[in-house]
mmCIF file of C-alpha atoms and ligand atoms in Angstrom:
data_model
loop_
_atom_site.group_PDB
_atom_site.id
_atom_site.type_symbol
_atom_site.label_atom_id
_atom_site.label_comp_id
_atom_site.label_asym_id
_atom_site.label_seq_id
_atom_site.Cartn_x
_atom_site.Cartn_y
_atom_site.Cartn_z
ATOM 1 C CA MET P 1 87.887 125.393 0.092
ATOM 2 C CA PRO P 2 88.493 122.601 2.749
ATOM 3 C CA ASP P 3 87.556 119.065 1.668
ATOM 4 C CA VAL P 4 85.206 118.945 4.805
ATOM 5 C CA ILE P 5 83.334 121.610 6.850
ATOM 6 C CA ILE P 6 81.777 121.175 9.780
ATOM 7 C CA ILE P 7 79.157 123.218 11.312
ATOM 8 C CA GLY P 8 79.307 124.038 15.146
ATOM 9 C CA ALA P 9 82.317 123.971 17.347
ATOM 10 C CA GLY P 10 80.793 122.076 19.694
ATOM 11 C CA ILE P 11 82.573 118.839 21.748
ATOM 12 C CA SER P 12 80.923 116.814 18.600
ATOM 13 C CA GLY P 13 81.951 119.046 15.963
ATOM 14 C CA LEU P 14 85.700 119.684 17.064
ATOM 15 C CA SER P 15 86.574 116.627 18.083
ATOM 16 C CA CYS P 16 85.365 115.389 14.591
ATOM 17 C CA ALA P 17 87.968 117.735 13.306
ATOM 18 C CA TRP P 18 90.715 116.489 15.608
ATOM 19 C CA LYS P 19 89.899 113.316 13.898
ATOM 20 C CA LEU P 20 90.139 114.224 10.391
ATOM 21 C CA LYS P 21 93.637 116.440 11.284
ATOM 22 C CA LYS P 22 94.846 113.295 12.266
ATOM 23 C CA LEU P 23 93.937 111.133 9.583
ATOM 24 C CA GLY P 24 95.119 113.975 7.495
ATOM 25 C CA ILE P 25 91.848 115.555 5.884
ATOM 26 C CA ASP P 26 91.523 119.190 5.246
ATOM 27 C CA ALA P 27 88.571 120.333 7.381
ATOM 28 C CA ALA P 28 87.295 123.451 8.866
ATOM 29 C CA VAL P 29 84.614 124.033 11.643
ATOM 30 C CA LEU P 30 82.485 126.805 11.073
ATOM 31 C CA GLU P 31 80.782 128.485 14.313
ATOM 32 C CA ALA P 32 78.025 130.554 14.891
ATOM 33 C CA SER P 33 78.951 132.449 18.074
ATOM 34 C CA SER P 34 82.631 133.725 18.979
ATOM 35 C CA ARG P 35 83.667 130.647 21.126
ATOM 36 C CA ALA P 36 84.261 127.350 21.101
ATOM 37 C CA GLY P 37 82.871 124.263 23.250
ATOM 38 C CA GLY P 38 79.095 125.050 22.678
ATOM 39 C CA VAL P 39 76.923 124.009 25.715
ATOM 40 C CA ILE P 40 80.023 123.549 27.659
ATOM 41 C CA ARG P 41 81.133 126.481 29.527
ATOM 42 C CA THR P 42 83.230 127.233 32.238
ATOM 43 C CA GLU P 43 83.815 130.819 33.783
ATOM 44 C CA ASN P 44 85.705 132.176 36.666
ATOM 45 C CA VAL P 45 83.704 134.333 38.963
ATOM 46 C CA ASN P 46 84.744 136.030 42.262
ATOM 47 C CA GLY P 47 86.634 133.014 43.278
ATOM 48 C CA TYR P 48 84.368 130.553 41.959
ATOM 49 C CA GLN P 49 84.973 128.325 38.713
ATOM 50 C CA ILE P 50 80.966 127.736 37.669
ATOM 51 C CA GLU P 51 79.984 125.319 34.939
ATOM 52 C CA TRP P 52 77.107 126.202 33.070
ATOM 53 C CA GLY P 53 77.170 122.968 30.868
ATOM 54 C CA PRO P 54 78.349 119.873 31.807
ATOM 55 C CA ASN P 55 79.948 119.187 35.066
ATOM 56 C CA SER P 56 82.345 116.286 34.359
ATOM 57 C CA PHE P 57 82.442 112.984 31.962
ATOM 58 C CA GLN P 58 83.652 109.498 31.995
ATOM 59 C CA LEU P 59 86.843 108.673 30.430
ATOM 60 C CA ALA P 60 85.645 106.114 27.582
ATOM 61 C CA PRO P 61 88.738 104.857 25.460
ATOM 62 C CA ARG P 62 87.810 107.370 22.274
ATOM 63 C CA ALA P 63 88.032 110.506 24.595
ATOM 64 C CA PHE P 64 91.144 109.444 26.796
ATOM 65 C CA GLN P 65 93.304 108.997 23.344
ATOM 66 C CA ILE P 66 92.057 112.717 22.146
ATOM 67 C CA ILE P 67 92.994 113.904 25.856
ATOM 68 C CA ASP P 68 96.027 112.331 25.840
ATOM 69 C CA GLU P 69 96.876 113.011 22.070
ATOM 70 C CA LEU P 70 96.546 117.018 23.244
ATOM 71 C CA GLY P 71 98.693 116.601 26.200
ATOM 72 C CA LEU P 72 95.581 116.984 28.480
ATOM 73 C CA TYR P 73 96.677 114.156 30.806
ATOM 74 C CA GLU P 74 98.364 115.838 33.313
ATOM 75 C CA GLU P 75 95.478 118.401 33.622
ATOM 76 C CA LEU P 76 92.777 115.611 34.294
ATOM 77 C CA LEU P 77 91.296 115.717 37.296
ATOM 78 C CA ALA P 78 89.077 112.900 39.171
ATOM 79 C CA PRO P 79 86.641 113.035 42.534
ATOM 80 C CA ASP P 80 86.996 110.412 45.202
ATOM 81 C CA PRO P 81 85.839 107.626 43.169
ATOM 82 C CA HIS P 82 84.309 106.502 46.521
ATOM 83 C CA ALA P 83 82.367 109.598 47.237
ATOM 84 C CA PRO P 84 78.877 109.196 47.911
ATOM 85 C CA ARG P 85 75.933 110.212 45.733
ATOM 86 C CA TYR P 86 72.283 110.467 47.405
ATOM 87 C CA VAL P 87 68.742 110.849 46.820
ATOM 88 C CA PHE P 88 66.255 112.970 48.255
ATOM 89 C CA VAL P 89 63.463 110.760 49.113
ATOM 90 C CA ASN P 90 60.790 111.315 52.075
ATOM 91 C CA GLY P 91 62.530 114.493 53.294
ATOM 92 C CA ARG P 92 65.793 112.732 53.622
ATOM 93 C CA LEU P 93 69.240 112.845 51.636
ATOM 94 C CA ARG P 94 69.584 108.815 51.589
ATOM 95 C CA LYS P 95 72.498 107.172 50.030
ATOM 96 C CA PHE P 96 72.832 105.557 46.431
ATOM 97 C CA PRO P 97 71.588 102.775 45.481
ATOM 98 C CA PHE P 98 69.973 100.794 48.751
ATOM 99 C CA GLY P 99 69.633 104.051 50.876
ATOM 100 C CA PRO P 100 66.578 105.137 48.601
ATOM 101 C CA LEU P 101 64.374 101.752 48.705
ATOM 102 C CA SER P 102 62.254 100.062 51.380
ATOM 103 C CA PHE P 103 63.031 96.133 51.981
ATOM 104 C CA GLY P 104 60.315 95.405 49.453
ATOM 105 C CA GLY P 105 61.565 97.308 46.964
ATOM 106 C CA ILE P 106 65.255 95.633 47.402
ATOM 107 C CA ILE P 107 63.958 92.262 47.345
ATOM 108 C CA ARG P 108 61.603 93.038 44.062
ATOM 109 C CA ILE P 109 65.428 94.152 42.426
ATOM 110 C CA LEU P 110 66.531 90.678 43.864
ATOM 111 C CA GLY P 111 63.796 89.357 41.280
ATOM 112 C CA GLU P 112 64.694 90.490 38.483
ATOM 113 C CA PRO P 113 66.396 86.874 37.417
ATOM 114 C CA PHE P 114 62.851 85.469 37.443
ATOM 115 C CA VAL P 115 60.631 88.120 35.225
ATOM 116 C CA ARG P 116 60.056 86.352 31.848
ATOM 117 C CA SER P 117 58.663 89.183 30.272
ATOM 118 C CA LYS P 118 60.617 90.685 27.083
ATOM 119 C CA SER P 119 61.120 94.150 25.724
ATOM 120 C CA ALA P 120 58.705 94.892 23.198
ATOM 121 C CA THR P 121 59.515 97.224 20.367
ATOM 122 C CA ASP P 122 60.838 100.464 21.013
ATOM 123 C CA GLU P 123 59.572 99.912 24.837
ATOM 124 C CA SER P 124 60.182 103.326 26.911
ATOM 125 C CA VAL P 125 62.784 103.303 29.629
ATOM 126 C CA SER P 126 59.834 103.641 32.420
ATOM 127 C CA GLY P 127 58.277 100.551 30.954
ATOM 128 C CA PHE P 128 61.533 98.598 30.895
ATOM 129 C CA PHE P 129 63.068 98.862 34.295
ATOM 130 C CA ARG P 130 59.207 99.122 35.563
ATOM 131 C CA ARG P 131 58.872 95.701 34.572
ATOM 132 C CA ARG P 132 62.592 94.134 35.172
ATOM 133 C CA PHE P 133 63.028 96.160 38.337
ATOM 134 C CA GLY P 134 59.875 97.169 40.039
ATOM 135 C CA GLY P 135 58.319 100.429 40.241
ATOM 136 C CA GLN P 136 60.322 101.777 43.316
ATOM 137 C CA ALA P 137 63.596 100.988 41.763
ATOM 138 C CA HIS P 138 62.454 103.068 38.831
ATOM 139 C CA ASP P 139 60.877 106.107 40.927
ATOM 140 C CA ARG P 140 63.771 106.393 43.403
ATOM 141 C CA LEU P 141 66.998 104.991 41.321
ATOM 142 C CA VAL P 142 66.654 105.012 37.450
ATOM 143 C CA ALA P 143 64.164 108.094 37.103
ATOM 144 C CA PRO P 144 66.260 110.427 38.687
ATOM 145 C CA LEU P 145 69.509 109.063 37.367
ATOM 146 C CA LEU P 146 68.200 109.433 33.708
ATOM 147 C CA THR P 147 66.219 112.707 34.620
ATOM 148 C CA GLY P 148 69.638 113.876 35.984
ATOM 149 C CA MET P 149 71.416 113.048 32.640
ATOM 150 C CA TYR P 150 68.905 113.476 29.812
ATOM 151 C CA ALA P 151 66.503 116.241 31.899
ATOM 152 C CA ALA P 152 63.855 113.886 30.113
ATOM 153 C CA ASN P 153 60.876 111.720 31.172
ATOM 154 C CA THR P 154 61.706 108.566 31.112
ATOM 155 C CA GLU P 155 58.214 107.798 29.729
ATOM 156 C CA HIS P 156 59.381 109.498 26.779
ATOM 157 C CA LEU P 157 63.019 108.044 26.373
ATOM 158 C CA SER P 158 63.269 105.280 24.291
ATOM 159 C CA MET P 159 65.491 102.312 25.803
ATOM 160 C CA ALA P 160 66.848 101.220 22.556
ATOM 161 C CA ALA P 161 68.066 104.458 22.283
ATOM 162 C CA VAL P 162 69.382 105.082 25.699
ATOM 163 C CA PHE P 163 70.180 101.500 26.618
ATOM 164 C CA PRO P 164 70.655 99.449 23.365
ATOM 165 C CA ARG P 165 72.717 97.042 25.093
ATOM 166 C CA MET P 166 70.261 96.133 28.339
ATOM 167 C CA VAL P 167 67.775 95.677 25.711
ATOM 168 C CA GLU P 168 70.301 92.986 23.898
ATOM 169 C CA MET P 169 71.101 91.276 27.442
ATOM 170 C CA GLU P 170 67.252 90.781 28.259
ATOM 171 C CA ARG P 171 66.816 89.320 24.331
ATOM 172 C CA GLU P 172 69.803 87.148 24.581
ATOM 173 C CA TYR P 173 69.776 86.009 28.184
ATOM 174 C CA GLY P 174 66.452 86.648 29.582
ATOM 175 C CA SER P 175 67.342 88.837 32.046
ATOM 176 C CA LEU P 176 70.060 91.787 33.187
ATOM 177 C CA ALA P 177 71.588 89.564 35.852
ATOM 178 C CA GLY P 178 72.120 86.315 33.829
ATOM 179 C CA ALA P 179 73.687 88.466 31.359
ATOM 180 C CA MET P 180 75.900 89.994 33.497
ATOM 181 C CA LEU P 181 76.998 86.333 35.282
ATOM 182 C CA ARG P 182 77.853 85.285 32.036
ATOM 183 C CA SER P 183 79.919 88.610 31.130
ATOM 184 C CA PHE P 184 82.377 87.836 34.099
ATOM 185 C CA THR P 185 83.524 84.448 32.555
ATOM 186 C CA ARG P 186 84.071 85.842 29.061
ATOM 187 C CA ARG P 187 86.650 87.390 27.553
ATOM 188 C CA SER P 188 86.997 91.326 26.473
ATOM 189 C CA ASN P 189 86.199 91.619 22.599
ATOM 190 C CA SER P 190 86.619 95.081 22.755
ATOM 191 C CA SER P 191 87.329 97.115 19.430
ATOM 192 C CA GLU P 192 88.601 100.394 21.243
ATOM 193 C CA PRO P 193 92.001 101.662 20.947
ATOM 194 C CA ALA P 194 94.558 100.650 23.224
ATOM 195 C CA PRO P 195 95.790 103.439 25.785
ATOM 196 C CA SER P 196 98.853 104.715 25.261
ATOM 197 C CA ARG P 197 99.401 105.005 28.744
ATOM 198 C CA PRO P 198 97.479 103.884 32.055
ATOM 199 C CA LYS P 199 94.123 105.452 32.396
ATOM 200 C CA PRO P 200 93.922 107.390 35.494
ATOM 201 C CA ARG P 201 91.273 105.955 38.272
ATOM 202 C CA GLY P 202 87.917 107.456 38.658
ATOM 203 C CA SER P 203 84.665 107.238 37.236
ATOM 204 C CA VAL P 204 83.971 110.813 36.306
ATOM 205 C CA PHE P 205 86.523 113.533 35.014
ATOM 206 C CA SER P 206 87.283 117.201 35.031
ATOM 207 C CA PHE P 207 90.288 119.743 34.374
ATOM 208 C CA HIS P 208 91.851 121.768 36.560
ATOM 209 C CA GLY P 209 90.639 124.728 34.319
ATOM 210 C CA GLY P 210 87.311 123.367 34.055
ATOM 211 C CA MET P 211 85.381 121.356 31.369
ATOM 212 C CA GLN P 212 86.173 124.124 29.030
ATOM 213 C CA VAL P 213 90.095 123.160 28.654
ATOM 214 C CA LEU P 214 88.786 120.390 26.302
ATOM 215 C CA PRO P 215 87.389 122.769 23.541
ATOM 216 C CA ALA P 216 89.573 125.328 23.920
ATOM 217 C CA LYS P 217 92.176 123.442 23.279
ATOM 218 C CA ILE P 218 91.152 121.336 20.616
ATOM 219 C CA ALA P 219 90.075 124.531 18.853
ATOM 220 C CA GLU P 220 93.581 125.826 19.290
ATOM 221 C CA ASN P 221 94.773 122.977 16.867
ATOM 222 C CA VAL P 222 92.356 122.842 14.485
ATOM 223 C CA ASN P 223 90.848 125.078 11.466
ATOM 224 C CA VAL P 224 87.905 127.187 13.478
ATOM 225 C CA GLN P 225 86.191 130.134 11.903
ATOM 226 C CA TYR P 226 83.907 132.225 14.248
ATOM 227 C CA GLY P 227 81.242 134.349 13.458
ATOM 228 C CA VAL P 228 79.696 132.287 10.664
ATOM 229 C CA ASN P 229 75.920 132.058 10.706
ATOM 230 C CA HIS P 230 75.080 131.261 6.880
ATOM 231 C CA ALA P 231 76.974 128.132 6.473
ATOM 232 C CA ARG P 232 75.098 125.551 4.509
ATOM 233 C CA VAL P 233 75.160 122.037 3.385
ATOM 234 C CA GLY P 234 77.525 121.505 -0.125
ATOM 235 C CA ASP P 235 79.628 124.568 0.473
ATOM 236 C CA ALA P 236 82.542 121.832 0.618
ATOM 237 C CA PRO P 237 82.372 118.173 -0.819
ATOM 238 C CA VAL P 238 81.188 116.784 2.865
ATOM 239 C CA THR P 239 79.758 118.851 5.635
ATOM 240 C CA VAL P 240 79.140 117.342 8.499
ATOM 241 C CA LEU P 241 76.475 119.149 10.855
ATOM 242 C CA ALA P 242 77.359 119.172 14.623
ATOM 243 C CA VAL P 243 74.519 121.494 16.043
ATOM 244 C CA PRO P 244 71.328 120.661 17.997
ATOM 245 C CA THR P 245 68.644 119.094 15.763
ATOM 246 C CA TYR P 246 66.543 122.378 15.894
ATOM 247 C CA ARG P 247 69.382 124.484 14.230
ATOM 248 C CA ALA P 248 70.396 121.668 11.938
ATOM 249 C CA VAL P 249 66.381 121.831 10.677
ATOM 250 C CA GLU P 250 67.012 125.051 9.907
ATOM 251 C CA ILE P 251 70.028 124.517 7.981
ATOM 252 C CA LEU P 252 68.489 121.128 6.378
ATOM 253 C CA GLU P 253 64.995 122.758 5.391
ATOM 254 C CA GLN P 254 65.826 123.993 1.460
ATOM 255 C CA PRO P 255 67.820 121.246 0.390
ATOM 256 C CA HIS P 256 66.789 118.026 2.012
ATOM 257 C CA SER P 257 62.776 118.959 3.809
ATOM 258 C CA ALA P 258 62.598 115.145 4.349
ATOM 259 C CA ILE P 259 65.113 115.000 6.845
ATOM 260 C CA ALA P 260 64.501 117.835 8.089
ATOM 261 C CA ASN P 261 60.648 116.947 9.104
ATOM 262 C CA LEU P 262 62.290 113.728 10.873
ATOM 263 C CA LEU P 263 64.561 116.156 13.100
ATOM 264 C CA ARG P 264 62.007 118.292 13.656
ATOM 265 C CA LYS P 265 60.180 115.516 16.142
ATOM 266 C CA VAL P 266 63.380 115.683 18.334
ATOM 267 C CA ARG P 267 62.298 117.095 21.690
ATOM 268 C CA TYR P 268 64.884 118.989 23.543
ATOM 269 C CA ALA P 269 64.197 119.704 27.638
ATOM 270 C CA PRO P 270 64.674 122.976 28.598
ATOM 271 C CA MET P 271 67.041 123.717 31.717
ATOM 272 C CA VAL P 272 67.959 126.102 33.841
ATOM 273 C CA ILE P 273 71.397 126.045 36.092
ATOM 274 C CA ALA P 274 71.718 127.805 39.288
ATOM 275 C CA ALA P 275 74.905 128.203 40.977
ATOM 276 C CA THR P 276 74.982 128.389 44.880
ATOM 277 C CA SER P 277 77.357 129.502 47.112
ATOM 278 C CA LEU P 278 76.932 128.601 51.249
ATOM 279 C CA PRO P 279 79.196 129.535 53.874
ATOM 280 C CA GLU P 280 80.881 125.946 55.038
ATOM 281 C CA ASP P 281 79.964 126.586 58.725
ATOM 282 C CA SER P 282 75.928 127.093 57.471
ATOM 283 C CA VAL P 283 75.383 122.940 56.949
ATOM 284 C CA LYS P 284 75.745 120.647 59.935
ATOM 285 C CA GLU P 285 77.524 117.984 58.312
ATOM 286 C CA PRO P 286 80.683 118.740 56.292
ATOM 287 C CA LEU P 287 79.198 118.008 52.396
ATOM 288 C CA ARG P 288 80.845 115.056 50.995
ATOM 289 C CA GLY P 289 80.159 113.176 47.913
ATOM 290 C CA PHE P 290 78.675 113.820 44.199
ATOM 291 C CA GLY P 291 75.507 115.215 45.045
ATOM 292 C CA PHE P 292 71.887 114.461 45.290
ATOM 293 C CA LEU P 293 68.975 113.840 42.919
ATOM 294 C CA ALA P 294 65.345 114.569 43.385
ATOM 295 C CA PRO P 295 62.553 111.744 41.939
ATOM 296 C CA ARG P 296 59.622 113.960 40.428
ATOM 297 C CA ASN P 297 57.319 112.904 43.200
ATOM 298 C CA GLN P 298 59.220 114.396 46.202
ATOM 299 C CA GLY P 299 57.938 117.821 46.028
ATOM 300 C CA LEU P 300 61.294 119.476 44.967
ATOM 301 C CA HIS P 301 61.151 121.563 41.841
ATOM 302 C CA LEU P 302 65.043 120.527 40.812
ATOM 303 C CA LEU P 303 66.818 117.990 39.036
ATOM 304 C CA GLY P 304 69.273 117.291 41.729
ATOM 305 C CA THR P 305 72.276 119.393 43.168
ATOM 306 C CA LEU P 306 75.861 118.804 42.702
ATOM 307 C CA PHE P 307 78.463 119.767 45.284
ATOM 308 C CA SER P 308 80.962 121.315 43.229
ATOM 309 C CA SER P 309 83.232 122.274 45.837
ATOM 310 C CA ALA P 310 83.466 118.870 47.417
ATOM 311 C CA LEU P 311 83.666 116.959 44.000
ATOM 312 C CA PHE P 312 86.650 118.543 42.557
ATOM 313 C CA THR P 313 89.075 121.123 44.340
ATOM 314 C CA GLY P 314 89.472 124.564 43.484
ATOM 315 C CA ARG P 315 86.036 125.072 42.657
ATOM 316 C CA ALA P 316 85.333 127.750 45.621
ATOM 317 C CA PRO P 317 87.197 129.900 47.914
ATOM 318 C CA ASN P 318 88.207 128.267 51.404
ATOM 319 C CA GLU P 319 85.547 128.119 53.688
ATOM 320 C CA ARG P 320 82.653 128.092 51.460
HETATM 321 C C1 FAD D 1 73.655 121.951 31.377
HETATM 322 C C2 FAD D 1 73.995 120.519 30.938
HETATM 323 C C3 FAD D 1 74.766 119.518 31.701
HETATM 324 C C4 FAD D 1 75.048 118.608 30.821
HETATM 325 N N1 FAD D 1 76.179 117.274 31.923
HETATM 326 C C5 FAD D 1 76.723 116.343 31.317
HETATM 327 C C6 FAD D 1 77.509 115.591 31.727
HETATM 328 O O1 FAD D 1 77.733 116.270 32.804
HETATM 329 N N2 FAD D 1 78.298 115.092 31.672
HETATM 330 C C7 FAD D 1 78.171 114.971 29.632
HETATM 331 O O2 FAD D 1 78.688 113.526 29.481
HETATM 332 N N3 FAD D 1 77.372 115.338 29.392
HETATM 333 C C8 FAD D 1 76.678 116.378 29.407
HETATM 334 N N4 FAD D 1 75.859 117.078 29.306
HETATM 335 C C9 FAD D 1 76.056 117.252 27.490
HETATM 336 C C10 FAD D 1 77.072 117.400 26.685
HETATM 337 O O3 FAD D 1 77.515 118.404 27.557
HETATM 338 C C11 FAD D 1 76.087 117.841 25.580
HETATM 339 O O4 FAD D 1 75.886 116.547 24.886
HETATM 340 C C12 FAD D 1 77.591 118.003 24.647
HETATM 341 O O5 FAD D 1 78.361 119.012 24.750
HETATM 342 C C13 FAD D 1 76.798 118.268 23.098
HETATM 343 O O6 FAD D 1 78.160 118.901 22.650
HETATM 344 P P1 FAD D 1 77.777 119.421 20.906
HETATM 345 O O7 FAD D 1 78.841 119.430 20.155
HETATM 346 O O8 FAD D 1 76.943 118.079 20.044
HETATM 347 O O9 FAD D 1 76.598 120.662 20.784
HETATM 348 P P2 FAD D 1 76.559 121.998 21.457
HETATM 349 O O10 FAD D 1 77.232 121.864 22.323
HETATM 350 O O11 FAD D 1 75.481 122.307 21.323
HETATM 351 O O12 FAD D 1 77.296 122.611 20.335
HETATM 352 C C14 FAD D 1 76.834 123.111 19.292
HETATM 353 C C15 FAD D 1 77.895 124.225 18.544
HETATM 354 O O13 FAD D 1 77.059 124.849 17.291
HETATM 355 C C16 FAD D 1 76.739 126.251 17.072
HETATM 356 N N5 FAD D 1 75.758 126.695 16.070
HETATM 357 C C17 FAD D 1 74.987 126.289 16.151
HETATM 358 N N6 FAD D 1 73.769 126.524 15.127
HETATM 359 C C18 FAD D 1 75.073 126.951 14.179
HETATM 360 C C19 FAD D 1 74.836 126.975 12.905
HETATM 361 N N7 FAD D 1 73.633 127.235 11.832
HETATM 362 N N8 FAD D 1 76.377 127.479 12.350
HETATM 363 C C20 FAD D 1 77.232 127.087 12.683
HETATM 364 N N9 FAD D 1 77.639 127.130 14.354
HETATM 365 C C21 FAD D 1 75.833 126.817 14.640
HETATM 366 C C22 FAD D 1 76.855 126.483 18.592
HETATM 367 O O14 FAD D 1 76.762 128.068 18.421
HETATM 368 C C23 FAD D 1 77.292 125.697 19.139
HETATM 369 O O15 FAD D 1 78.677 126.299 19.548
HETATM 370 C C24 FAD D 1 75.003 118.484 29.430
HETATM 371 C C25 FAD D 1 74.377 118.940 28.686
HETATM 372 C C26 FAD D 1 73.846 120.135 29.384
HETATM 373 C C27 FAD D 1 72.894 121.262 28.484
#
């Protein structure tokens, strides 16, 4: 039996296993399904490369370190960093960030340094941004952006959980604009690992072979056992749970019912992904950019659309 078992071979469990391997600790990943990656799943169908989970990721220093250690640096793919993002407002796609706002909405954002109130305990994301930047900035920028990321209503998202740094900035400096101005004059004091080579330019990344390249590569290099449905806490001296909380509840119910009861309160939002394809000449203007987000009150029953083939090369056949 290894010293550590990690339940779940999604990106969390796999990156944990990779880190333990680097530290020389004997670990095994126990995965219920027959594949690694969890919600990260790339499928190649009739010349299309489709992502059924995340489409791209930000290259945080620790993610970059793992990618470099695995020899995937050359596989990284970045879209044009200046590619526009859009928000669907009043029947049209408007360029992020100012396009969706009225003159009054922009003036209200500029008034942020003069807002004196401070965050109450566990304020919602909606409460925080409405208070500091106004209703329009919240409804047309923040809410669609966060709904695109979390698929959740900003009234149910905790500011302290989603943007802890912003709550701190407000508490310390009285405004976010003030905090940003001060941060320009301060030296960075980061504890992040120093990269072994220059970080490629870009805001988000994927791989030539799609998002699944990363979990598949880690899985090749660590000990993963597939089709394990009855892994339990205590089967090894240390157990790491890297499964969604509703699965963790099932595993923890017997030995740790108090923790299971807490985890039961975590809400998950259901989500449907649809991949669509259009002939290039069926759109009036060539699709450029990341895609668009749709605020809830704009009458479109979707969170947003990614222009995958405009974002990354090799995602669709020519002329589609
Ligand atoms: C549609 C979608 C789009 C997203 N877009 C982005 C994005 O663009 N950028 C971004 O950074 N993030 C994005 N995310 C979020 C990100 O993909 C996830 O947070 C992350 O992949 C979750 O990884 P995980 O390992 O924690 O969990 P999971 O991927 O859920 O992996 C859990 C694993 O545990 C296994 N498992 C479950 N129960 C058991 C059990 N009892 N025993 C053994 N194994 C078990 C499952 O089979 C699965 O393999 C997106 C998520 C979704 C769903």
